[in-house]
PDB file of C-alpha atoms in Angstrom:
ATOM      1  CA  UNK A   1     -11.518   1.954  -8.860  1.00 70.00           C
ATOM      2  CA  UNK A   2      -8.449   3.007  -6.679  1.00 66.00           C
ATOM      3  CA  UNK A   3      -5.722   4.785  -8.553  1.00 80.00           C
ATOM      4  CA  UNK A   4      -2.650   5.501  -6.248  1.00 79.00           C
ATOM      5  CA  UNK A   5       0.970   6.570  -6.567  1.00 80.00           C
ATOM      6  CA  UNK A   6       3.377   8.521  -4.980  1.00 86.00           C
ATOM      7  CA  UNK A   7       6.759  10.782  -5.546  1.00 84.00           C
ATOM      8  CA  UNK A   8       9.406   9.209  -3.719  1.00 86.00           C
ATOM      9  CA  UNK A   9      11.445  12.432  -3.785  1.00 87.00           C
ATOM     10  CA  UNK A  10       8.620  14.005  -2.052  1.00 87.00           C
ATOM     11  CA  UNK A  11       8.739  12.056   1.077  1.00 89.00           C
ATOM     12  CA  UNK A  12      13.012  11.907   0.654  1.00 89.00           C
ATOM     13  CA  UNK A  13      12.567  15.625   1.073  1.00 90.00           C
ATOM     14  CA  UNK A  14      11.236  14.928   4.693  1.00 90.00           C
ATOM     15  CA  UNK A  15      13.507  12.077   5.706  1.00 89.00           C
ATOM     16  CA  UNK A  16      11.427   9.051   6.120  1.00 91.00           C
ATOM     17  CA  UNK A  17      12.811   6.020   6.241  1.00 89.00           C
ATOM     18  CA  UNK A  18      10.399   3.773   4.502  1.00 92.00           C
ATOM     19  CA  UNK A  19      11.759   4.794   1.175  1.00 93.00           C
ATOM     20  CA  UNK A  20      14.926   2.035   1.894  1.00 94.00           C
ATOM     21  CA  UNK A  21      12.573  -0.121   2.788  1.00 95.00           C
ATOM     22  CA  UNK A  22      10.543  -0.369  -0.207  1.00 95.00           C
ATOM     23  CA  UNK A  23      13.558  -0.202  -1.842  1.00 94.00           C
ATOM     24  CA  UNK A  24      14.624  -3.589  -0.112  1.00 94.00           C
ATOM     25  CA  UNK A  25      11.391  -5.222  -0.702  1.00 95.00           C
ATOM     26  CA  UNK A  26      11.695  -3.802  -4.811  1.00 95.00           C
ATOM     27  CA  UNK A  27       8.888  -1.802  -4.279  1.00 95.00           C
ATOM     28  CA  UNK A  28      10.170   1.619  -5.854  1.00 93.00           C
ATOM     29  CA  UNK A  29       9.169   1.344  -9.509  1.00 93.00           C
ATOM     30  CA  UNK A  30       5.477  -0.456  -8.524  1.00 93.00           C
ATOM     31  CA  UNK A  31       4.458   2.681  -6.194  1.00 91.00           C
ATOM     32  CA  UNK A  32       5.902   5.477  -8.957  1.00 89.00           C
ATOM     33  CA  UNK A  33       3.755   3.846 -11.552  1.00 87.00           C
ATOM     34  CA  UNK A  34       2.379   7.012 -12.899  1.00 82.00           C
ATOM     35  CA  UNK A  35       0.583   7.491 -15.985  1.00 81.00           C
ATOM     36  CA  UNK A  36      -3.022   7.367 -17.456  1.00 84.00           C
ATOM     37  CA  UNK A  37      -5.956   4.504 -17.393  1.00 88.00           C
ATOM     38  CA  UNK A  38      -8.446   2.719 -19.332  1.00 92.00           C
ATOM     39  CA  UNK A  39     -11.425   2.182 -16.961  1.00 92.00           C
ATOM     40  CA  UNK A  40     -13.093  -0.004 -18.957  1.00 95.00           C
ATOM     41  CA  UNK A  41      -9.817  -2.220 -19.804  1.00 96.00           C
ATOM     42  CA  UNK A  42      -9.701  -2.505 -16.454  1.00 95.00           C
ATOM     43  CA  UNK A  43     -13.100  -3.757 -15.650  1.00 95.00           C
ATOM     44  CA  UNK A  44     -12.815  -6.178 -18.388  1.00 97.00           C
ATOM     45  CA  UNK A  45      -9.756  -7.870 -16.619  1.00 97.00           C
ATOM     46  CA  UNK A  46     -11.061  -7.760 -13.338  1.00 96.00           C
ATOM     47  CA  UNK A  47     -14.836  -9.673 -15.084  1.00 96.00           C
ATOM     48  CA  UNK A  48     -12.136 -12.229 -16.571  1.00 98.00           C
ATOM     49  CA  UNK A  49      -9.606 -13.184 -13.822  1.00 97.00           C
ATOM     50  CA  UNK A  50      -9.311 -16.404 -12.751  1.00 97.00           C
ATOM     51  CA  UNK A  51      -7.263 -18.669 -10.474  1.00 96.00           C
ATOM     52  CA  UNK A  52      -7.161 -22.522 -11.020  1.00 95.00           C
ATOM     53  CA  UNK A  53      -4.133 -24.716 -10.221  1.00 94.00           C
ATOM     54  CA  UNK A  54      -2.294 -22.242  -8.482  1.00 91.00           C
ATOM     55  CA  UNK A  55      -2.061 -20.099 -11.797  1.00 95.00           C
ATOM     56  CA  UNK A  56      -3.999 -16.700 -12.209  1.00 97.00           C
ATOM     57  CA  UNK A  57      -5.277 -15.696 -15.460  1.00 98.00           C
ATOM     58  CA  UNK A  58      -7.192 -13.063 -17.998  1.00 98.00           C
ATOM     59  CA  UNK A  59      -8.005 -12.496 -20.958  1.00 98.00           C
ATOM     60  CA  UNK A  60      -8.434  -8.489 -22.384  1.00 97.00           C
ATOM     61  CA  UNK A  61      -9.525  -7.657 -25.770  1.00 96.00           C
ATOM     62  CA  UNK A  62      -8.329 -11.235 -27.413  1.00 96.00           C
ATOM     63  CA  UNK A  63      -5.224 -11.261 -25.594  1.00 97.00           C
ATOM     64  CA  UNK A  64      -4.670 -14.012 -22.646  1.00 98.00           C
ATOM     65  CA  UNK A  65      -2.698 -13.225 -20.204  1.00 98.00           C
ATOM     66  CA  UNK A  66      -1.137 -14.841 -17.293  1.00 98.00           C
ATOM     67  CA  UNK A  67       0.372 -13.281 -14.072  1.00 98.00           C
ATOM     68  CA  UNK A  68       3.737 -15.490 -13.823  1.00 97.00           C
ATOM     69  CA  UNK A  69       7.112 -14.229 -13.285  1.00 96.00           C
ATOM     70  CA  UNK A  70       6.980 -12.474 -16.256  1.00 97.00           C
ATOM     71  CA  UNK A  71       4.897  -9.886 -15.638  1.00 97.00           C
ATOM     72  CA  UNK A  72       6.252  -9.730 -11.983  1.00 97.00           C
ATOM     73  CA  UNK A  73       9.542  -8.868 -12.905  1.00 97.00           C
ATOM     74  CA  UNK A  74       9.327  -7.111 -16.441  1.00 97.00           C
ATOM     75  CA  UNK A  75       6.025  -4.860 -15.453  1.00 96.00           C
ATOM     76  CA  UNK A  76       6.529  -4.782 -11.744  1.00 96.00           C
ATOM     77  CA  UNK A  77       9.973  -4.884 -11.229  1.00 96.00           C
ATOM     78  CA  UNK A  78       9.486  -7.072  -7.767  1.00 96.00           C
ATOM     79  CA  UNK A  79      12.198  -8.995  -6.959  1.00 92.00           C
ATOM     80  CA  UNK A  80      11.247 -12.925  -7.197  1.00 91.00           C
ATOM     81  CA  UNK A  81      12.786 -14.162  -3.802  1.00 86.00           C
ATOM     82  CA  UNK A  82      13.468 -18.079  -3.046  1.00 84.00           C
ATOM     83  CA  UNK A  83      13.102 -17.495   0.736  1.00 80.00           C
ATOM     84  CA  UNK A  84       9.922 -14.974   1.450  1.00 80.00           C
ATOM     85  CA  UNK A  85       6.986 -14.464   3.972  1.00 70.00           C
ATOM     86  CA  UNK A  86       3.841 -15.361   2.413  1.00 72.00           C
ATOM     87  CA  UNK A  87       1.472 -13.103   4.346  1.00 65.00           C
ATOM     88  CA  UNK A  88      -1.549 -14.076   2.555  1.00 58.00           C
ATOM     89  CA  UNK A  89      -1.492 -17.233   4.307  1.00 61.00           C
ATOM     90  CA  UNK A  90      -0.780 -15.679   7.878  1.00 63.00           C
ATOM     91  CA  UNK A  91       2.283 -16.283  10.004  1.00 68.00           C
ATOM     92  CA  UNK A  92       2.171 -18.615  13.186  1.00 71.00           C
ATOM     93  CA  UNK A  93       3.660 -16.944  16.413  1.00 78.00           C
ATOM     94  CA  UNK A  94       2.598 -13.663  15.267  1.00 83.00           C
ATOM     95  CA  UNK A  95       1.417 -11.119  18.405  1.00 87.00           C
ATOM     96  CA  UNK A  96      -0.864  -9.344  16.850  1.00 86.00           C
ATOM     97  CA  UNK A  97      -0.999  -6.846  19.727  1.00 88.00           C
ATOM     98  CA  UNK A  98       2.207  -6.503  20.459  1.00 90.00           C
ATOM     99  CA  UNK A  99       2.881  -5.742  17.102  1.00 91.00           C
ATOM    100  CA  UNK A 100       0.379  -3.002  17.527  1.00 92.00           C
ATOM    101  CA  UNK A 101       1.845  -1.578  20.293  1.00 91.00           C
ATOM    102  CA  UNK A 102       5.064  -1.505  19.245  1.00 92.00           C
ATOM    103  CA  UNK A 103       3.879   1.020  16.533  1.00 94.00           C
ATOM    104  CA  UNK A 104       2.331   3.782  18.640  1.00 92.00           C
ATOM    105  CA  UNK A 105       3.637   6.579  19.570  1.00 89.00           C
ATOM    106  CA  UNK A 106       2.352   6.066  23.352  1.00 87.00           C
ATOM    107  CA  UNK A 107       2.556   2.415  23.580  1.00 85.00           C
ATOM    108  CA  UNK A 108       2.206   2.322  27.410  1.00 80.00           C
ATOM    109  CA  UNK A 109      -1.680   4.355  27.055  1.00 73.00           C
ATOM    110  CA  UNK A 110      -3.999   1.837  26.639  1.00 65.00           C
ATOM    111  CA  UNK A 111      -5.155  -0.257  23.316  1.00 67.00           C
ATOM    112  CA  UNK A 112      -8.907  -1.328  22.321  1.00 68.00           C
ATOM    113  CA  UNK A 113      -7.736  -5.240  21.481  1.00 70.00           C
ATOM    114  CA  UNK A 114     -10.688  -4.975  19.428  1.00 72.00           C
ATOM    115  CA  UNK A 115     -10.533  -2.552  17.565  1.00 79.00           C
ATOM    116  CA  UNK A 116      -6.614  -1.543  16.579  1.00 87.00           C
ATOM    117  CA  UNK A 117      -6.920   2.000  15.261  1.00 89.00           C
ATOM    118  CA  UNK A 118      -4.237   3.266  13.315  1.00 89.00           C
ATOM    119  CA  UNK A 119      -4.673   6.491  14.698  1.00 88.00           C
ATOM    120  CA  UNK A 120      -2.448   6.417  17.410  1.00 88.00           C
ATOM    121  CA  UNK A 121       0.603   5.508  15.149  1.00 92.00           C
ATOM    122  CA  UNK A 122       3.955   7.004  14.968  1.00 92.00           C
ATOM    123  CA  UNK A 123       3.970   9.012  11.581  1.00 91.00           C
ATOM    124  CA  UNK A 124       6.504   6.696   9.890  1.00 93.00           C
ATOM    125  CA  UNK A 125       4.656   3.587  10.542  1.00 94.00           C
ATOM    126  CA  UNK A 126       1.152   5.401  10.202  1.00 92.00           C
ATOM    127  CA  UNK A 127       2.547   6.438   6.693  1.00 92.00           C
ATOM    128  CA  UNK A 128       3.734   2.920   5.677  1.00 94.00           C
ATOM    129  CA  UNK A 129       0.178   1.449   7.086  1.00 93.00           C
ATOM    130  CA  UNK A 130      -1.594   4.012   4.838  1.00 90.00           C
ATOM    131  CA  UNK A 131       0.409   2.840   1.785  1.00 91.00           C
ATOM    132  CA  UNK A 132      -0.343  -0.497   2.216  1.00 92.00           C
ATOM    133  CA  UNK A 133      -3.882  -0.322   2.214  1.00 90.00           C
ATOM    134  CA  UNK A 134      -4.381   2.365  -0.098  1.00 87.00           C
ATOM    135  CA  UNK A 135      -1.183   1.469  -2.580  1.00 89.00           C
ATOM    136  CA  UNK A 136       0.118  -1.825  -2.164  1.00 91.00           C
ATOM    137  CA  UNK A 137      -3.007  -3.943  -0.960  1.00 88.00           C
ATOM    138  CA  UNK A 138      -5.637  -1.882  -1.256  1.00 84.00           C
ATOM    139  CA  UNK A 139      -8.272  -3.244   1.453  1.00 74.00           C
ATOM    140  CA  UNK A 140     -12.275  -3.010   1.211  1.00 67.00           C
ATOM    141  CA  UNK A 141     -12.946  -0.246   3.786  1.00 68.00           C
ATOM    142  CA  UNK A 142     -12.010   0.660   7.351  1.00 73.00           C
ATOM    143  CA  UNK A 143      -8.721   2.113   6.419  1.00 78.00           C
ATOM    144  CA  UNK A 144      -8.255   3.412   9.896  1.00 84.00           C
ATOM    145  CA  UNK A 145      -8.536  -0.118  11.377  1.00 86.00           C
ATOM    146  CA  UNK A 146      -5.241  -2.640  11.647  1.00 88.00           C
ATOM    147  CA  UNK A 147      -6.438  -6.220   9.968  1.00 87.00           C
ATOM    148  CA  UNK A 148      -3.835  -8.867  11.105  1.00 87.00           C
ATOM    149  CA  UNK A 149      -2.449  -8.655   7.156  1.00 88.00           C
ATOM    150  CA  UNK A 150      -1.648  -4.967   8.019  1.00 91.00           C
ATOM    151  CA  UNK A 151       0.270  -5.609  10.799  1.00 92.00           C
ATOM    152  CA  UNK A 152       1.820  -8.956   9.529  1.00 91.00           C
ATOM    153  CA  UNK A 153       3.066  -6.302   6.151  1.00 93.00           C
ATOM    154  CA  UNK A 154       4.271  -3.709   8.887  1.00 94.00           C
ATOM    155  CA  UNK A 155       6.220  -5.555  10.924  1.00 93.00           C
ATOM    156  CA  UNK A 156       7.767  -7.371   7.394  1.00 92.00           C
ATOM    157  CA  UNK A 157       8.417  -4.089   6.135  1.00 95.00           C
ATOM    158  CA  UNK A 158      10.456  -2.463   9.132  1.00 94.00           C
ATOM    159  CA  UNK A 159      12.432  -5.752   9.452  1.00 92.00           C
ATOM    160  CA  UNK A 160      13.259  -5.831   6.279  1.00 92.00           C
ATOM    161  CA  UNK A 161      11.908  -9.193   5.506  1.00 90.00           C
ATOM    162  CA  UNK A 162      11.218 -10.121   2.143  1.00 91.00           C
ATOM    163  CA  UNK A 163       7.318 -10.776   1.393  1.00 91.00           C
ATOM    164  CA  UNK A 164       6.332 -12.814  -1.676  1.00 92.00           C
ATOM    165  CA  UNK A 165       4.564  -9.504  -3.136  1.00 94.00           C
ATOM    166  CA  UNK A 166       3.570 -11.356  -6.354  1.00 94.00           C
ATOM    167  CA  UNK A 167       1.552 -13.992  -4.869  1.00 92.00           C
ATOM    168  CA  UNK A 168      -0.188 -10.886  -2.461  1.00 92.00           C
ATOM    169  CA  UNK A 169      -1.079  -8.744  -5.014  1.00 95.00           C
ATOM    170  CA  UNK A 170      -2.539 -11.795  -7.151  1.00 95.00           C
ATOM    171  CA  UNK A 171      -4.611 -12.296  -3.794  1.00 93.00           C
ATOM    172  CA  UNK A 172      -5.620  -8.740  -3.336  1.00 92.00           C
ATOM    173  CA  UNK A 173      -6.503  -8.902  -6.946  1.00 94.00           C
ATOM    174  CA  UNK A 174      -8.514 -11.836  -7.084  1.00 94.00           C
ATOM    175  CA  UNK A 175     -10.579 -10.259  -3.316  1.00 91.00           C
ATOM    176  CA  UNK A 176     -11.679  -7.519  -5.797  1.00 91.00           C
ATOM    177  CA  UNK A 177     -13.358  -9.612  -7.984  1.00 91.00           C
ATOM    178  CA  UNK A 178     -14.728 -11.514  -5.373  1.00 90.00           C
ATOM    179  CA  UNK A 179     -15.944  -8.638  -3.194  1.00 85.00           C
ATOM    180  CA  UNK A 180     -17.272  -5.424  -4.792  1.00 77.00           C
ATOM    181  CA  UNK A 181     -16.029  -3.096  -1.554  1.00 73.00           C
ATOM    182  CA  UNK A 182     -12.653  -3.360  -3.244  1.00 75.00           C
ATOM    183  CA  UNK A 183     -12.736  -1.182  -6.091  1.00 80.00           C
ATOM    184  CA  UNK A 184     -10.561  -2.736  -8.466  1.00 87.00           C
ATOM    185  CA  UNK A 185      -7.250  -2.076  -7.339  1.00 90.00           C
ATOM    186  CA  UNK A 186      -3.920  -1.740  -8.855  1.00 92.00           C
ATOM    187  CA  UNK A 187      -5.533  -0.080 -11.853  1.00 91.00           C
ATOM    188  CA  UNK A 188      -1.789   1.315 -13.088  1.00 91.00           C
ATOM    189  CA  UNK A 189      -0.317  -1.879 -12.850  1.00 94.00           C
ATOM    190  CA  UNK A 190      -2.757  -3.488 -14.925  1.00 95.00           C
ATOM    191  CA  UNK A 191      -2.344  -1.012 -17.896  1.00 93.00           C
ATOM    192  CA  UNK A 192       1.017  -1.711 -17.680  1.00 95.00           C
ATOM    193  CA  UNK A 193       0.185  -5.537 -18.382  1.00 97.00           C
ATOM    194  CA  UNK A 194      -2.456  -4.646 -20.672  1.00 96.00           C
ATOM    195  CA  UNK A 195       0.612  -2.271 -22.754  1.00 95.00           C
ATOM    196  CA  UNK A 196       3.125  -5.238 -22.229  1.00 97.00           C
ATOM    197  CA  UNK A 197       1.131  -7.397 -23.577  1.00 97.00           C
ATOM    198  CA  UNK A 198       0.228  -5.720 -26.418  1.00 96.00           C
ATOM    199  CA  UNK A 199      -3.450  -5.121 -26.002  1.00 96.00           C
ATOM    200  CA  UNK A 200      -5.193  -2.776 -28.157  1.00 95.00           C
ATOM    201  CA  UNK A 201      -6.482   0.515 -26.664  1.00 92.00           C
ATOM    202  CA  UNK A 202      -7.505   1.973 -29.659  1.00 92.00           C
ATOM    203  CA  UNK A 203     -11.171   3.566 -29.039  1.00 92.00           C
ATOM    204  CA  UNK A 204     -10.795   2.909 -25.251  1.00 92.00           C
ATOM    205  CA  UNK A 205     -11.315   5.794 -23.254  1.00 90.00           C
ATOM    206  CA  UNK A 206      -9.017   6.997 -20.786  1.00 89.00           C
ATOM    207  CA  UNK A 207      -8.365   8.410 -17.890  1.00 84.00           C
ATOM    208  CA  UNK A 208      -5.244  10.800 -16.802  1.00 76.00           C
ATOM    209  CA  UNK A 209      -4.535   9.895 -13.370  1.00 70.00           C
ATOM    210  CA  UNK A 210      -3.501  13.343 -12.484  1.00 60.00           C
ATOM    211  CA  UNK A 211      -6.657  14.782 -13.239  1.00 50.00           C
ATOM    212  CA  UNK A 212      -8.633  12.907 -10.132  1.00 53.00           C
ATOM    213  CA  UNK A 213      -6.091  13.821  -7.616  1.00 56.00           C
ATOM    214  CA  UNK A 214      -4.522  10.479  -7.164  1.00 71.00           C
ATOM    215  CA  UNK A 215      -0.954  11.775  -5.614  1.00 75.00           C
ATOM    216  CA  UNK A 216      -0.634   9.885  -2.045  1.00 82.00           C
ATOM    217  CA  UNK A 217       1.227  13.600  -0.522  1.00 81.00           C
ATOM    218  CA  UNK A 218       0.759  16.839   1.813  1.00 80.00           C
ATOM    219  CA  UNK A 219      -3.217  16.116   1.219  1.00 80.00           C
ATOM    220  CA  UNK A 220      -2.453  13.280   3.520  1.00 81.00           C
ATOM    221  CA  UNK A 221      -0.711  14.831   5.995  1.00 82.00           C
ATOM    222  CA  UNK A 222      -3.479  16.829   6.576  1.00 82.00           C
ATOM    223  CA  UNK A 223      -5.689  14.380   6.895  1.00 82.00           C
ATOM    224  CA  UNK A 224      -2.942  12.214   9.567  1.00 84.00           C
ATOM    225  CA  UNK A 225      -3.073  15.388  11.381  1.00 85.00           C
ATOM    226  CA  UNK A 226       0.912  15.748  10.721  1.00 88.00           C
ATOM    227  CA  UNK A 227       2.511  19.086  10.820  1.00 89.00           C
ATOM    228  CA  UNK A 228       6.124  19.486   8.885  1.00 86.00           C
ATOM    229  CA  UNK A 229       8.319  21.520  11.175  1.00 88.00           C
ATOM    230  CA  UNK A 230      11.266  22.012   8.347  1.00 86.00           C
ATOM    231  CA  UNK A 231      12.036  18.829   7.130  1.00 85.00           C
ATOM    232  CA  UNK A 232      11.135  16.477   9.617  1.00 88.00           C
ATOM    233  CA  UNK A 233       6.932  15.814  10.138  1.00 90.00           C
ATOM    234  CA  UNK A 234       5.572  15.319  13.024  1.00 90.00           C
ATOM    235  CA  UNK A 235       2.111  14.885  14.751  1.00 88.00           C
ATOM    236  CA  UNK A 236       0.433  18.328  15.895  1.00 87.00           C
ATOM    237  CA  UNK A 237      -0.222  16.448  19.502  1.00 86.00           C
ATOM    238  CA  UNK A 238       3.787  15.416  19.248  1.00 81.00           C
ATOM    239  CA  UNK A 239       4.380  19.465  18.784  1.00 72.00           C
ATOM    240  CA  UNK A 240       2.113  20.342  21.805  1.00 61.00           C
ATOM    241  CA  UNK A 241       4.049  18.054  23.705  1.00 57.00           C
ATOM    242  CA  UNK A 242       7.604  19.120  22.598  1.00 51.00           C
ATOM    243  CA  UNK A 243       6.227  23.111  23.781  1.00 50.00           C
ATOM    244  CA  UNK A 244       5.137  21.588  26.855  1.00 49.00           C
ATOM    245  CA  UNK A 245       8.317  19.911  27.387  1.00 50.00           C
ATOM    246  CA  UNK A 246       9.908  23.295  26.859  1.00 45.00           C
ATOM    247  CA  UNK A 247       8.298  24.966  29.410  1.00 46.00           C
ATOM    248  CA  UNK A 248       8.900  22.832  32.072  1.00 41.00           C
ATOM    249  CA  UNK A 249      12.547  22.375  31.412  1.00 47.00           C
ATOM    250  CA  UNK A 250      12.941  26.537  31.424  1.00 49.00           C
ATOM    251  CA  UNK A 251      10.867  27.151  34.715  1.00 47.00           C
TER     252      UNK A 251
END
């Protein structure tokens, strides 16, 4: 089960820029969700969802429930958008290398077409990569690797075009069920629909999020390899570099 959220202040702190863009996509209030779980609620929607004409469903203690606009906007908070990109379906025209390249930090070095590691990344879009497939769509496994829905998302994201996030998390959600290597994502937002809806918890057992070390934050840094030099964070190879640069320009 993947339980993630983050503290927008933290990363405000540091100056990325990916905190307007979430906000223009109505993303802010989804990725603060913060509060505790019921694992076993959460398995039982998962063993109940369903999609048939176009409408996704489940039922929870009694209680059906159905993923329309309601429970977009009034759980969520997303934004329901006449004119979006509906990256579950792909997007003709789309360079999928290009894209990729445009994201590194050393986009002239050259790029495994095969295999499209994030690892090469600039730290704002290697940060917004990791939050999609760890926050927003929470993929199988391979987190290091760019599927073409990663960089279809990225490239959305920084361009600040609107993505029908509704109909993608329905898809990510109904992938889980399908595949086991998902781990039941989105775990927060489903108690959320569980409380809105007025499901009972009473005898459930549950789960404080904060106790399994769920905060997306400096733990990830680490792991990114990104040093904070004040309040801007960098890579550790972009700091090498920068000293480098220094000594040539003083000899």
């Amino acid at each position: 089960m993947v339980v993630k959220f983050i503290r927008l202040d933290f990363y405000r702190f540091y100056g990325f820029q990916f905190l307007d863009l979430f906000g223009a996509q109505g993303l802010t209030h989804l990725v603060e969700q913060n509060d505790c779980i019921y694992p076993d609620l959460i398995r039982v929607f998962y063993f109940n969802l369903k999609y048939h004409d176009g409408i996704v469903t489940t039922k929870v203690n009694g209680v059906p429930i159905i993923l329309d606009d309601e429970i977009w906007t009034n759980v969520a908070k997303l934004t329901i958008w006449d004119c979006v990109v509906k990256v579950h379906l792909e997007v003709t025209d789309f360079n999928r290398l290009l894209s990729f390249q445009s994201f590194l930090r050393h986009p002239q070095q050259q790029t495994n077409r095969r295999q499209l590691l994030v690892v090469g990344f600039k730290v704002e879009e290697r940060l917004i990569h990791y939050l999609i497939v760890w926050l927003l769509c929470p993929c199988a496994t391979n987190h290091a690797q760019c599927s073409m829905q990663d960089l279809l998302l990225l490239s959305e994201i920084l361009n600040n075009i609107h993505i029908d996030w509704p109909t993608l998390i329905s898809d990510t959600m109904l992938k889980a069920k399908k595949y086991h290597s998902y781990h039941l994502p989105h775990a927060l937002l489903i108690f959320k629909i569980l409380e809105y809806k007025g499901v009972s918890i009473k005898g459930e057992i549950t789960q404080a999020i904060q106790a399994i070390d769920t905060e997306i934050g400096e733990t990830m840094f680490r792991q990114m390899a990104f040093v904070a030099r004040g309040h801007v964070i960098i890579h550790k190879d972009d700091e090498h570099q920068d000293d480098e640069d220094a000594d040539m320009d003083a000899t």
